[in-house]
PDB file of N, CA, C and O in Angstrom:
ATOM      1  N   SER S   1     120.323 -21.010  60.951  1.00 54.00           N
ATOM      2  CA  SER S   1     120.754 -22.133  60.231  1.00 54.00           C
ATOM      3  C   SER S   1     121.670 -23.017  60.988  1.00 54.00           C
ATOM      4  O   SER S   1     121.633 -24.215  60.918  1.00 54.00           O
ATOM      5  N   ALA S   2     122.597 -22.404  61.730  1.00 66.00           N
ATOM      6  CA  ALA S   2     123.591 -23.149  62.472  1.00 66.00           C
ATOM      7  C   ALA S   2     122.881 -23.946  63.614  1.00 66.00           C
ATOM      8  O   ALA S   2     123.264 -25.072  63.903  1.00 66.00           O
ATOM      9  N   PHE S   3     121.826 -23.324  64.223  1.00 63.00           N
ATOM     10  CA  PHE S   3     121.109 -24.111  65.223  1.00 63.00           C
ATOM     11  C   PHE S   3     120.396 -25.316  64.584  1.00 63.00           C
ATOM     12  O   PHE S   3     120.378 -26.345  65.217  1.00 63.00           O
ATOM     13  N   ALA S   4     119.828 -25.073  63.453  1.00 61.00           N
ATOM     14  CA  ALA S   4     119.092 -26.202  62.797  1.00 61.00           C
ATOM     15  C   ALA S   4     120.019 -27.262  62.406  1.00 61.00           C
ATOM     16  O   ALA S   4     119.747 -28.470  62.595  1.00 61.00           O
ATOM     17  N   ILE S   5     121.206 -26.938  61.897  1.00 62.00           N
ATOM     18  CA  ILE S   5     122.190 -27.980  61.567  1.00 62.00           C
ATOM     19  C   ILE S   5     122.698 -28.670  62.773  1.00 62.00           C
ATOM     20  O   ILE S   5     122.867 -29.928  62.714  1.00 62.00           O
ATOM     21  N   SER S   6     122.924 -28.005  63.927  1.00 64.00           N
ATOM     22  CA  SER S   6     123.435 -28.630  65.051  1.00 64.00           C
ATOM     23  C   SER S   6     122.340 -29.458  65.709  1.00 64.00           C
ATOM     24  O   SER S   6     122.622 -30.343  66.506  1.00 64.00           O
ATOM     25  N   THR S   7     121.071 -29.256  65.442  1.00 56.00           N
ATOM     26  CA  THR S   7     119.942 -29.973  66.023  1.00 56.00           C
ATOM     27  C   THR S   7     119.763 -31.323  65.355  1.00 56.00           C
ATOM     28  O   THR S   7     119.227 -32.297  65.922  1.00 56.00           O
ATOM     29  N   ILE S   8     120.192 -31.434  64.060  1.00 59.00           N
ATOM     30  CA  ILE S   8     119.884 -32.605  63.321  1.00 59.00           C
ATOM     31  C   ILE S   8     120.403 -33.951  63.990  1.00 59.00           C
ATOM     32  O   ILE S   8     119.574 -34.901  64.062  1.00 59.00           O
ATOM     33  N   PRO S   9     121.570 -33.922  64.568  1.00 66.00           N
ATOM     34  CA  PRO S   9     122.001 -35.134  65.215  1.00 66.00           C
ATOM     35  C   PRO S   9     121.156 -35.506  66.457  1.00 66.00           C
ATOM     36  O   PRO S   9     121.117 -36.668  66.870  1.00 66.00           O
ATOM     37  N   ASP S  10     120.473 -34.522  67.068  1.00 69.00           N
ATOM     38  CA  ASP S  10     119.680 -34.749  68.228  1.00 69.00           C
ATOM     39  C   ASP S  10     118.254 -35.203  67.945  1.00 69.00           C
ATOM     40  O   ASP S  10     117.439 -35.339  68.939  1.00 69.00           O
ATOM     41  N   LEU S  11     117.850 -35.415  66.744  1.00 72.00           N
ATOM     42  CA  LEU S  11     116.513 -35.817  66.432  1.00 72.00           C
ATOM     43  C   LEU S  11     116.291 -37.261  66.898  1.00 72.00           C
ATOM     44  O   LEU S  11     117.173 -38.126  66.772  1.00 72.00           O
ATOM     45  N   ASP S  12     115.098 -37.523  67.365  1.00 75.00           N
ATOM     46  CA  ASP S  12     114.720 -38.931  67.752  1.00 75.00           C
ATOM     47  C   ASP S  12     114.210 -39.650  66.607  1.00 75.00           C
ATOM     48  O   ASP S  12     114.266 -39.184  65.435  1.00 75.00           O
ATOM     49  N   SER S  13     113.682 -40.879  66.839  1.00 76.00           N
ATOM     50  CA  SER S  13     113.280 -41.722  65.719  1.00 76.00           C
ATOM     51  C   SER S  13     112.033 -41.133  64.971  1.00 76.00           C
ATOM     52  O   SER S  13     111.827 -41.410  63.842  1.00 76.00           O
ATOM     53  N   ASP S  14     111.246 -40.231  65.671  1.00 82.00           N
ATOM     54  CA  ASP S  14     110.113 -39.607  65.027  1.00 82.00           C
ATOM     55  C   ASP S  14     110.458 -38.391  64.236  1.00 82.00           C
ATOM     56  O   ASP S  14     109.625 -37.769  63.600  1.00 82.00           O
ATOM     57  N   GLY S  15     111.708 -37.954  64.301  1.00 76.00           N
ATOM     58  CA  GLY S  15     112.161 -36.755  63.598  1.00 76.00           C
ATOM     59  C   GLY S  15     111.994 -35.470  64.432  1.00 76.00           C
ATOM     60  O   GLY S  15     112.029 -34.393  63.930  1.00 76.00           O
ATOM     61  N   LEU S  16     111.832 -35.595  65.767  1.00 82.00           N
ATOM     62  CA  LEU S  16     111.572 -34.432  66.661  1.00 82.00           C
ATOM     63  C   LEU S  16     112.803 -34.176  67.444  1.00 82.00           C
ATOM     64  O   LEU S  16     113.505 -35.094  67.880  1.00 82.00           O
ATOM     65  N   PRO S  17     113.107 -32.874  67.723  1.00 79.00           N
ATOM     66  CA  PRO S  17     114.278 -32.601  68.570  1.00 79.00           C
ATOM     67  C   PRO S  17     114.045 -33.036  70.017  1.00 79.00           C
ATOM     68  O   PRO S  17     112.886 -33.179  70.490  1.00 79.00           O
ATOM     69  N   SER S  18     115.112 -33.151  70.763  1.00 80.00           N
ATOM     70  CA  SER S  18     115.002 -33.652  72.140  1.00 80.00           C
ATOM     71  C   SER S  18     114.389 -32.511  73.043  1.00 80.00           C
ATOM     72  O   SER S  18     114.284 -31.313  72.629  1.00 80.00           O
ATOM     73  N   ASN S  19     113.954 -32.879  74.207  1.00 83.00           N
ATOM     74  CA  ASN S  19     113.383 -31.866  75.112  1.00 83.00           C
ATOM     75  C   ASN S  19     114.408 -30.746  75.515  1.00 83.00           C
ATOM     76  O   ASN S  19     114.058 -29.672  75.684  1.00 83.00           O
ATOM     77  N   ALA S  20     115.655 -31.185  75.667  1.00 83.00           N
ATOM     78  CA  ALA S  20     116.766 -30.188  76.059  1.00 83.00           C
ATOM     79  C   ALA S  20     116.903 -29.135  74.984  1.00 83.00           C
ATOM     80  O   ALA S  20     117.084 -27.992  75.220  1.00 83.00           O
ATOM     81  N   THR S  21     116.853 -29.656  73.704  1.00 82.00           N
ATOM     82  CA  THR S  21     116.926 -28.701  72.559  1.00 82.00           C
ATOM     83  C   THR S  21     115.731 -27.790  72.510  1.00 82.00           C
ATOM     84  O   THR S  21     115.897 -26.603  72.242  1.00 82.00           O
ATOM     85  N   ARG S  22     114.522 -28.309  72.831  1.00 85.00           N
ATOM     86  CA  ARG S  22     113.363 -27.490  72.792  1.00 85.00           C
ATOM     87  C   ARG S  22     113.397 -26.353  73.838  1.00 85.00           C
ATOM     88  O   ARG S  22     113.084 -25.302  73.652  1.00 85.00           O
ATOM     89  N   VAL S  23     113.832 -26.818  75.064  1.00 89.00           N
ATOM     90  CA  VAL S  23     114.033 -25.829  76.161  1.00 89.00           C
ATOM     91  C   VAL S  23     115.010 -24.739  75.823  1.00 89.00           C
ATOM     92  O   VAL S  23     114.827 -23.581  76.036  1.00 89.00           O
ATOM     93  N   MET S  24     116.125 -25.203  75.287  1.00 88.00           N
ATOM     94  CA  MET S  24     117.197 -24.215  74.917  1.00 88.00           C
ATOM     95  C   MET S  24     116.698 -23.218  73.840  1.00 88.00           C
ATOM     96  O   MET S  24     116.914 -22.094  73.962  1.00 88.00           O
ATOM     97  N   PHE S  25     115.976 -23.768  72.864  1.00 88.00           N
ATOM     98  CA  PHE S  25     115.421 -22.897  71.805  1.00 88.00           C
ATOM     99  C   PHE S  25     114.424 -21.883  72.392  1.00 88.00           C
ATOM    100  O   PHE S  25     114.380 -20.711  72.071  1.00 88.00           O
ATOM    101  N   SER S  26     113.513 -22.394  73.269  1.00 92.00           N
ATOM    102  CA  SER S  26     112.533 -21.457  73.912  1.00 92.00           C
ATOM    103  C   SER S  26     113.248 -20.433  74.816  1.00 92.00           C
ATOM    104  O   SER S  26     112.753 -19.241  74.818  1.00 92.00           O
ATOM    105  N   LEU S  27     114.237 -20.774  75.542  1.00 93.00           N
ATOM    106  CA  LEU S  27     114.949 -19.807  76.337  1.00 93.00           C
ATOM    107  C   LEU S  27     115.608 -18.718  75.471  1.00 93.00           C
ATOM    108  O   LEU S  27     115.577 -17.536  75.784  1.00 93.00           O
ATOM    109  N   ILE S  28     116.240 -19.152  74.408  1.00 93.00           N
ATOM    110  CA  ILE S  28     117.012 -18.208  73.499  1.00 93.00           C
ATOM    111  C   ILE S  28     115.855 -17.341  72.802  1.00 93.00           C
ATOM    112  O   ILE S  28     116.065 -16.059  72.753  1.00 93.00           O
ATOM    113  N   THR S  29     114.729 -17.902  72.446  1.00 94.00           N
ATOM    114  CA  THR S  29     113.771 -17.046  71.778  1.00 94.00           C
ATOM    115  C   THR S  29     113.098 -16.065  72.761  1.00 94.00           C
ATOM    116  O   THR S  29     112.920 -14.901  72.451  1.00 94.00           O
ATOM    117  N   THR S  30     112.877 -16.487  74.000  1.00 95.00           N
ATOM    118  CA  THR S  30     112.301 -15.631  75.029  1.00 95.00           C
ATOM    119  C   THR S  30     113.249 -14.492  75.345  1.00 95.00           C
ATOM    120  O   THR S  30     112.806 -13.376  75.447  1.00 95.00           O
ATOM    121  N   MET S  31     114.502 -14.781  75.477  1.00 95.00           N
ATOM    122  CA  MET S  31     115.504 -13.720  75.760  1.00 95.00           C
ATOM    123  C   MET S  31     115.626 -12.744  74.601  1.00 95.00           C
ATOM    124  O   MET S  31     115.735 -11.546  74.885  1.00 95.00           O
ATOM    125  N   PHE S  32     115.501 -13.180  73.389  1.00 95.00           N
ATOM    126  CA  PHE S  32     115.514 -12.325  72.223  1.00 95.00           C
ATOM    127  C   PHE S  32     114.265 -11.387  72.241  1.00 95.00           C
ATOM    128  O   PHE S  32     114.419 -10.164  72.056  1.00 95.00           O
ATOM    129  N   VAL S  33     113.082 -11.913  72.565  1.00 95.00           N
ATOM    130  CA  VAL S  33     111.899 -11.093  72.530  1.00 95.00           C
ATOM    131  C   VAL S  33     111.916 -10.090  73.682  1.00 95.00           C
ATOM    132  O   VAL S  33     111.574  -8.926  73.490  1.00 95.00           O
ATOM    133  N   ILE S  34     112.456 -10.488  74.850  1.00 94.00           N
ATOM    134  CA  ILE S  34     112.524  -9.497  75.957  1.00 94.00           C
ATOM    135  C   ILE S  34     113.506  -8.378  75.610  1.00 94.00           C
ATOM    136  O   ILE S  34     113.232  -7.199  75.897  1.00 94.00           O
ATOM    137  N   PHE S  35     114.655  -8.737  75.014  1.00 93.00           N
ATOM    138  CA  PHE S  35     115.613  -7.713  74.620  1.00 93.00           C
ATOM    139  C   PHE S  35     115.071  -6.782  73.540  1.00 93.00           C
ATOM    140  O   PHE S  35     115.252  -5.547  73.643  1.00 93.00           O
ATOM    141  N   TYR S  36     114.377  -7.401  72.622  1.00 93.00           N
ATOM    142  CA  TYR S  36     113.766  -6.599  71.552  1.00 93.00           C
ATOM    143  C   TYR S  36     112.715  -5.605  72.084  1.00 93.00           C
ATOM    144  O   TYR S  36     112.691  -4.450  71.753  1.00 93.00           O
ATOM    145  N   GLN S  37     111.855  -6.029  73.012  1.00 90.00           N
ATOM    146  CA  GLN S  37     110.848  -5.170  73.649  1.00 90.00           C
ATOM    147  C   GLN S  37     111.542  -4.078  74.462  1.00 90.00           C
ATOM    148  O   GLN S  37     111.088  -2.958  74.474  1.00 90.00           O
ATOM    149  N   PHE S  38     112.631  -4.416  75.113  1.00 89.00           N
ATOM    150  CA  PHE S  38     113.345  -3.443  75.934  1.00 89.00           C
ATOM    151  C   PHE S  38     113.973  -2.383  75.036  1.00 89.00           C
ATOM    152  O   PHE S  38     113.904  -1.141  75.314  1.00 89.00           O
ATOM    153  N   ALA S  39     114.467  -2.791  73.847  1.00 89.00           N
ATOM    154  CA  ALA S  39     115.147  -1.891  72.930  1.00 89.00           C
ATOM    155  C   ALA S  39     114.045  -0.936  72.339  1.00 89.00           C
ATOM    156  O   ALA S  39     114.282   0.250  72.222  1.00 89.00           O
ATOM    157  N   ILE S  40     112.838  -1.485  72.065  1.00 86.00           N
ATOM    158  CA  ILE S  40     111.775  -0.633  71.510  1.00 86.00           C
ATOM    159  C   ILE S  40     111.403   0.377  72.570  1.00 86.00           C
ATOM    160  O   ILE S  40     111.146   1.607  72.300  1.00 86.00           O
ATOM    161  N   ASP S  41     111.255   0.041  73.869  1.00 81.00           N
ATOM    162  CA  ASP S  41     110.945   0.888  74.912  1.00 81.00           C
ATOM    163  C   ASP S  41     111.902   1.971  75.091  1.00 81.00           C
ATOM    164  O   ASP S  41     111.593   3.142  75.339  1.00 81.00           O
ATOM    165  N   LEU S  42     113.179   1.697  74.946  1.00 82.00           N
ATOM    166  CA  LEU S  42     114.231   2.721  75.068  1.00 82.00           C
ATOM    167  C   LEU S  42     114.143   3.673  73.892  1.00 82.00           C
ATOM    168  O   LEU S  42     114.585   4.856  74.068  1.00 82.00           O
ATOM    169  N   ASN S  43     113.783   3.294  72.700  1.00 81.00           N
ATOM    170  CA  ASN S  43     113.667   4.200  71.548  1.00 81.00           C
ATOM    171  C   ASN S  43     112.560   5.179  71.662  1.00 81.00           C
ATOM    172  O   ASN S  43     112.514   6.234  71.041  1.00 81.00           O
ATOM    173  N   ASN S  44     111.450   4.812  72.457  1.00 77.00           N
ATOM    174  CA  ASN S  44     110.339   5.716  72.633  1.00 77.00           C
ATOM    175  C   ASN S  44     110.042   5.931  74.128  1.00 77.00           C
ATOM    176  O   ASN S  44     109.154   5.352  74.695  1.00 77.00           O
ATOM    177  N   PRO S  45     110.937   6.791  74.761  1.00 71.00           N
ATOM    178  CA  PRO S  45     110.775   6.917  76.250  1.00 71.00           C
ATOM    179  C   PRO S  45     109.548   7.594  76.623  1.00 71.00           C
ATOM    180  O   PRO S  45     109.072   7.383  77.834  1.00 71.00           O
ATOM    181  N   PHE S  46     108.829   8.415  75.807  1.00 69.00           N
ATOM    182  CA  PHE S  46     107.671   9.118  76.193  1.00 69.00           C
ATOM    183  C   PHE S  46     106.374   8.682  75.582  1.00 69.00           C
ATOM    184  O   PHE S  46     105.376   9.331  75.574  1.00 69.00           O
ATOM    185  N   LYS S  47     106.416   7.483  75.052  1.00 74.00           N
ATOM    186  CA  LYS S  47     105.253   6.895  74.472  1.00 74.00           C
ATOM    187  C   LYS S  47     104.392   6.287  75.635  1.00 74.00           C
ATOM    188  O   LYS S  47     104.922   5.637  76.410  1.00 74.00           O
ATOM    189  N   GLY S  48     103.115   6.459  75.555  1.00 69.00           N
ATOM    190  CA  GLY S  48     102.276   5.903  76.616  1.00 69.00           C
ATOM    191  C   GLY S  48     101.860   6.929  77.702  1.00 69.00           C
ATOM    192  O   GLY S  48     101.953   8.197  77.407  1.00 69.00           O
ATOM    193  N   VAL S  49     101.510   6.468  78.790  1.00 67.00           N
ATOM    194  CA  VAL S  49     101.089   7.352  79.860  1.00 67.00           C
ATOM    195  C   VAL S  49     102.198   7.636  80.813  1.00 67.00           C
ATOM    196  O   VAL S  49     102.787   6.674  81.304  1.00 67.00           O
ATOM    197  N   TYR S  50     102.483   8.856  81.020  1.00 66.00           N
ATOM    198  CA  TYR S  50     103.440   9.195  82.051  1.00 66.00           C
ATOM    199  C   TYR S  50     103.038  10.501  82.707  1.00 66.00           C
ATOM    200  O   TYR S  50     102.238  11.246  82.141  1.00 66.00           O
ATOM    201  N   GLN S  51     103.514  10.770  83.836  1.00 67.00           N
ATOM    202  CA  GLN S  51     103.181  11.900  84.536  1.00 67.00           C
ATOM    203  C   GLN S  51     104.460  12.510  85.219  1.00 67.00           C
ATOM    204  O   GLN S  51     105.212  11.834  85.817  1.00 67.00           O
ATOM    205  N   ILE S  52     104.559  13.813  84.987  1.00 67.00           N
ATOM    206  CA  ILE S  52     105.757  14.555  85.604  1.00 67.00           C
ATOM    207  C   ILE S  52     105.163  15.314  86.818  1.00 67.00           C
ATOM    208  O   ILE S  52     104.318  16.188  86.644  1.00 67.00           O
ATOM    209  N   ARG S  53     105.649  14.990  87.969  1.00 73.00           N
ATOM    210  CA  ARG S  53     105.162  15.642  89.134  1.00 73.00           C
ATOM    211  C   ARG S  53     105.978  16.961  89.363  1.00 73.00           C
ATOM    212  O   ARG S  53     107.177  16.979  89.033  1.00 73.00           O
ATOM    213  N   ARG S  54     105.388  17.975  89.863  1.00 73.00           N
ATOM    214  CA  ARG S  54     106.004  19.230  90.095  1.00 73.00           C
ATOM    215  C   ARG S  54     106.907  19.071  91.312  1.00 73.00           C
ATOM    216  O   ARG S  54     106.446  18.885  92.373  1.00 73.00           O
ATOM    217  N   SER S  55     108.148  19.337  91.118  1.00 82.00           N
ATOM    218  CA  SER S  55     109.146  19.336  92.154  1.00 82.00           C
ATOM    219  C   SER S  55     109.358  20.833  92.651  1.00 82.00           C
ATOM    220  O   SER S  55     108.826  21.705  92.141  1.00 82.00           O
ATOM    221  N   GLY S  56     110.168  20.919  93.637  1.00 83.00           N
ATOM    222  CA  GLY S  56     110.501  22.203  94.111  1.00 83.00           C
ATOM    223  C   GLY S  56     111.180  23.155  93.062  1.00 83.00           C
ATOM    224  O   GLY S  56     110.870  24.302  92.964  1.00 83.00           O
ATOM    225  N   SER S  57     112.050  22.545  92.330  1.00 83.00           N
ATOM    226  CA  SER S  57     112.764  23.269  91.300  1.00 83.00           C
ATOM    227  C   SER S  57     111.809  23.723  90.188  1.00 83.00           C
ATOM    228  O   SER S  57     111.902  24.818  89.628  1.00 83.00           O
ATOM    229  N   ALA S  58     110.870  22.827  89.780  1.00 82.00           N
ATOM    230  CA  ALA S  58     109.871  23.122  88.780  1.00 82.00           C
ATOM    231  C   ALA S  58     108.934  24.285  89.301  1.00 82.00           C
ATOM    232  O   ALA S  58     108.588  25.259  88.462  1.00 82.00           O
ATOM    233  N   ALA S  59     108.601  24.272  90.497  1.00 84.00           N
ATOM    234  CA  ALA S  59     107.753  25.310  91.096  1.00 84.00           C
ATOM    235  C   ALA S  59     108.500  26.651  91.063  1.00 84.00           C
ATOM    236  O   ALA S  59     107.899  27.693  90.810  1.00 84.00           O
ATOM    237  N   GLN S  60     109.805  26.611  91.384  1.00 88.00           N
ATOM    238  CA  GLN S  60     110.600  27.838  91.334  1.00 88.00           C
ATOM    239  C   GLN S  60     110.723  28.345  89.944  1.00 88.00           C
ATOM    240  O   GLN S  60     110.621  29.595  89.777  1.00 88.00           O
ATOM    241  N   LEU S  61     110.848  27.526  88.948  1.00 86.00           N
ATOM    242  CA  LEU S  61     110.945  27.969  87.570  1.00 86.00           C
ATOM    243  C   LEU S  61     109.560  28.587  87.096  1.00 86.00           C
ATOM    244  O   LEU S  61     109.585  29.628  86.423  1.00 86.00           O
ATOM    245  N   LEU S  62     108.502  27.992  87.530  1.00 86.00           N
ATOM    246  CA  LEU S  62     107.190  28.598  87.224  1.00 86.00           C
ATOM    247  C   LEU S  62     106.974  29.986  87.845  1.00 86.00           C
ATOM    248  O   LEU S  62     106.423  30.880  87.309  1.00 86.00           O
ATOM    249  N   GLN S  63     107.464  30.103  89.135  1.00 89.00           N
ATOM    250  CA  GLN S  63     107.375  31.412  89.771  1.00 89.00           C
ATOM    251  C   GLN S  63     108.243  32.417  89.089  1.00 89.00           C
ATOM    252  O   GLN S  63     107.792  33.599  88.899  1.00 89.00           O
ATOM    253  N   ASN S  64     109.414  32.040  88.641  1.00 87.00           N
ATOM    254  CA  ASN S  64     110.253  32.999  87.935  1.00 87.00           C
ATOM    255  C   ASN S  64     109.646  33.373  86.525  1.00 87.00           C
ATOM    256  O   ASN S  64     109.730  34.524  86.118  1.00 87.00           O
ATOM    257  N   GLN S  65     109.066  32.461  85.912  1.00 85.00           N
ATOM    258  CA  GLN S  65     108.323  32.704  84.690  1.00 85.00           C
ATOM    259  C   GLN S  65     107.239  33.737  84.835  1.00 85.00           C
ATOM    260  O   GLN S  65     107.116  34.673  84.097  1.00 85.00           O
ATOM    261  N   MET S  66     106.402  33.507  85.882  1.00 86.00           N
ATOM    262  CA  MET S  66     105.368  34.470  86.124  1.00 86.00           C
ATOM    263  C   MET S  66     105.929  35.826  86.506  1.00 86.00           C
ATOM    264  O   MET S  66     105.281  36.881  86.136  1.00 86.00           O
ATOM    265  N   LEU S  67     106.989  35.892  87.280  1.00 87.00           N
ATOM    266  CA  LEU S  67     107.533  37.162  87.691  1.00 87.00           C
ATOM    267  C   LEU S  67     108.039  37.911  86.452  1.00 87.00           C
ATOM    268  O   LEU S  67     107.775  39.122  86.349  1.00 87.00           O
ATOM    269  N   LEU S  68     108.663  37.183  85.500  1.00 84.00           N
ATOM    270  CA  LEU S  68     109.146  37.849  84.313  1.00 84.00           C
ATOM    271  C   LEU S  68     107.951  38.401  83.391  1.00 84.00           C
ATOM    272  O   LEU S  68     107.982  39.376  82.814  1.00 84.00           O
ATOM    273  N   MET S  69     106.932  37.527  83.317  1.00 83.00           N
ATOM    274  CA  MET S  69     105.783  37.845  82.475  1.00 83.00           C
ATOM    275  C   MET S  69     105.032  39.103  83.052  1.00 83.00           C
ATOM    276  O   MET S  69     104.484  39.873  82.313  1.00 83.00           O
ATOM    277  N   ARG S  70     105.018  39.231  84.398  1.00 85.00           N
ATOM    278  CA  ARG S  70     104.284  40.339  84.999  1.00 85.00           C
ATOM    279  C   ARG S  70     105.139  41.603  85.129  1.00 85.00           C
ATOM    280  O   ARG S  70     104.600  42.672  85.443  1.00 85.00           O
ATOM    281  N   ASN S  71     106.383  41.478  84.931  1.00 85.00           N
ATOM    282  CA  ASN S  71     107.285  42.675  84.992  1.00 85.00           C
ATOM    283  C   ASN S  71     107.006  43.603  83.854  1.00 85.00           C
ATOM    284  O   ASN S  71     107.034  43.268  82.714  1.00 85.00           O
ATOM    285  N   PRO S  72     106.767  44.894  84.234  1.00 86.00           N
ATOM    286  CA  PRO S  72     106.452  45.874  83.085  1.00 86.00           C
ATOM    287  C   PRO S  72     107.543  46.043  82.152  1.00 86.00           C
ATOM    288  O   PRO S  72     107.309  46.384  80.965  1.00 86.00           O
ATOM    289  N   MET S  73     108.778  45.816  82.553  1.00 87.00           N
ATOM    290  CA  MET S  73     109.903  46.035  81.587  1.00 87.00           C
ATOM    291  C   MET S  73     109.987  44.922  80.581  1.00 87.00           C
ATOM    292  O   MET S  73     110.410  45.147  79.436  1.00 87.00           O
ATOM    293  N   PHE S  74     109.532  43.723  80.841  1.00 81.00           N
ATOM    294  CA  PHE S  74     109.576  42.581  79.912  1.00 81.00           C
ATOM    295  C   PHE S  74     108.192  42.276  79.312  1.00 81.00           C
ATOM    296  O   PHE S  74     108.146  41.308  78.567  1.00 81.00           O
ATOM    297  N   ARG S  75     107.162  42.830  79.765  1.00 79.00           N
ATOM    298  CA  ARG S  75     105.774  42.525  79.318  1.00 79.00           C
ATOM    299  C   ARG S  75     105.734  42.642  77.795  1.00 79.00           C
ATOM    300  O   ARG S  75     105.991  43.720  77.227  1.00 79.00           O
ATOM    301  N   GLY S  76     105.262  41.596  77.159  1.00 77.00           N
ATOM    302  CA  GLY S  76     105.116  41.613  75.629  1.00 77.00           C
ATOM    303  C   GLY S  76     106.446  41.307  74.923  1.00 77.00           C
ATOM    304  O   GLY S  76     106.392  41.087  73.690  1.00 77.00           O
ATOM    305  N   LYS S  77     107.514  41.304  75.578  1.00 79.00           N
ATOM    306  CA  LYS S  77     108.829  41.044  74.905  1.00 79.00           C
ATOM    307  C   LYS S  77     109.257  39.576  75.082  1.00 79.00           C
ATOM    308  O   LYS S  77     109.999  39.067  74.212  1.00 79.00           O
ATOM    309  N   ILE S  78     108.815  38.940  76.100  1.00 77.00           N
ATOM    310  CA  ILE S  78     109.153  37.540  76.399  1.00 77.00           C
ATOM    311  C   ILE S  78     107.881  36.687  76.308  1.00 77.00           C
ATOM    312  O   ILE S  78     106.889  37.031  76.911  1.00 77.00           O
ATOM    313  N   SER S  79     107.971  35.631  75.489  1.00 75.00           N
ATOM    314  CA  SER S  79     106.766  34.724  75.460  1.00 75.00           C
ATOM    315  C   SER S  79     107.323  33.347  75.760  1.00 75.00           C
ATOM    316  O   SER S  79     108.291  32.793  75.192  1.00 75.00           O
ATOM    317  N   PHE S  80     106.690  32.697  76.687  1.00 74.00           N
ATOM    318  CA  PHE S  80     106.970  31.341  77.059  1.00 74.00           C
ATOM    319  C   PHE S  80     106.052  30.309  76.409  1.00 74.00           C
ATOM    320  O   PHE S  80     106.192  29.093  76.650  1.00 74.00           O
ATOM    321  N   PHE S  81     105.114  30.735  75.679  1.00 71.00           N
ATOM    322  CA  PHE S  81     104.109  29.832  75.107  1.00 71.00           C
ATOM    323  C   PHE S  81     104.192  30.000  73.565  1.00 71.00           C
ATOM    324  O   PHE S  81     104.559  31.068  72.993  1.00 71.00           O
ATOM    325  N   ASP S  82     103.839  28.883  72.858  1.00 63.00           N
ATOM    326  CA  ASP S  82     103.809  28.996  71.422  1.00 63.00           C
ATOM    327  C   ASP S  82     102.510  29.733  71.037  1.00 63.00           C
ATOM    328  O   ASP S  82     101.443  29.416  71.448  1.00 63.00           O
ATOM    329  N   ASP S  83     102.633  30.731  70.183  1.00 54.00           N
ATOM    330  CA  ASP S  83     101.483  31.565  69.733  1.00 54.00           C
ATOM    331  C   ASP S  83     101.006  31.098  68.396  1.00 54.00           C
ATOM    332  O   ASP S  83     101.626  30.570  67.608  1.00 54.00           O
TER     333      ASP S  83
END
């Protein structure tokens, strides 16, 4: 409402805002939409297509997991998967 009230003195004889006012409004609107989309993206970080590549540490963890699962002492006592 403050923007609309401040625009009233800038109206031309046809009742339209000036080009500078139109550009300023479009810039503010564009910045708002970009910020809004960025905030939505931050709220859902794993939505969409993503791929996690196996690093050295992940390969080491998988090797440790298999070692524990194959160990006779821990077999059947440790589950890494949802049953």
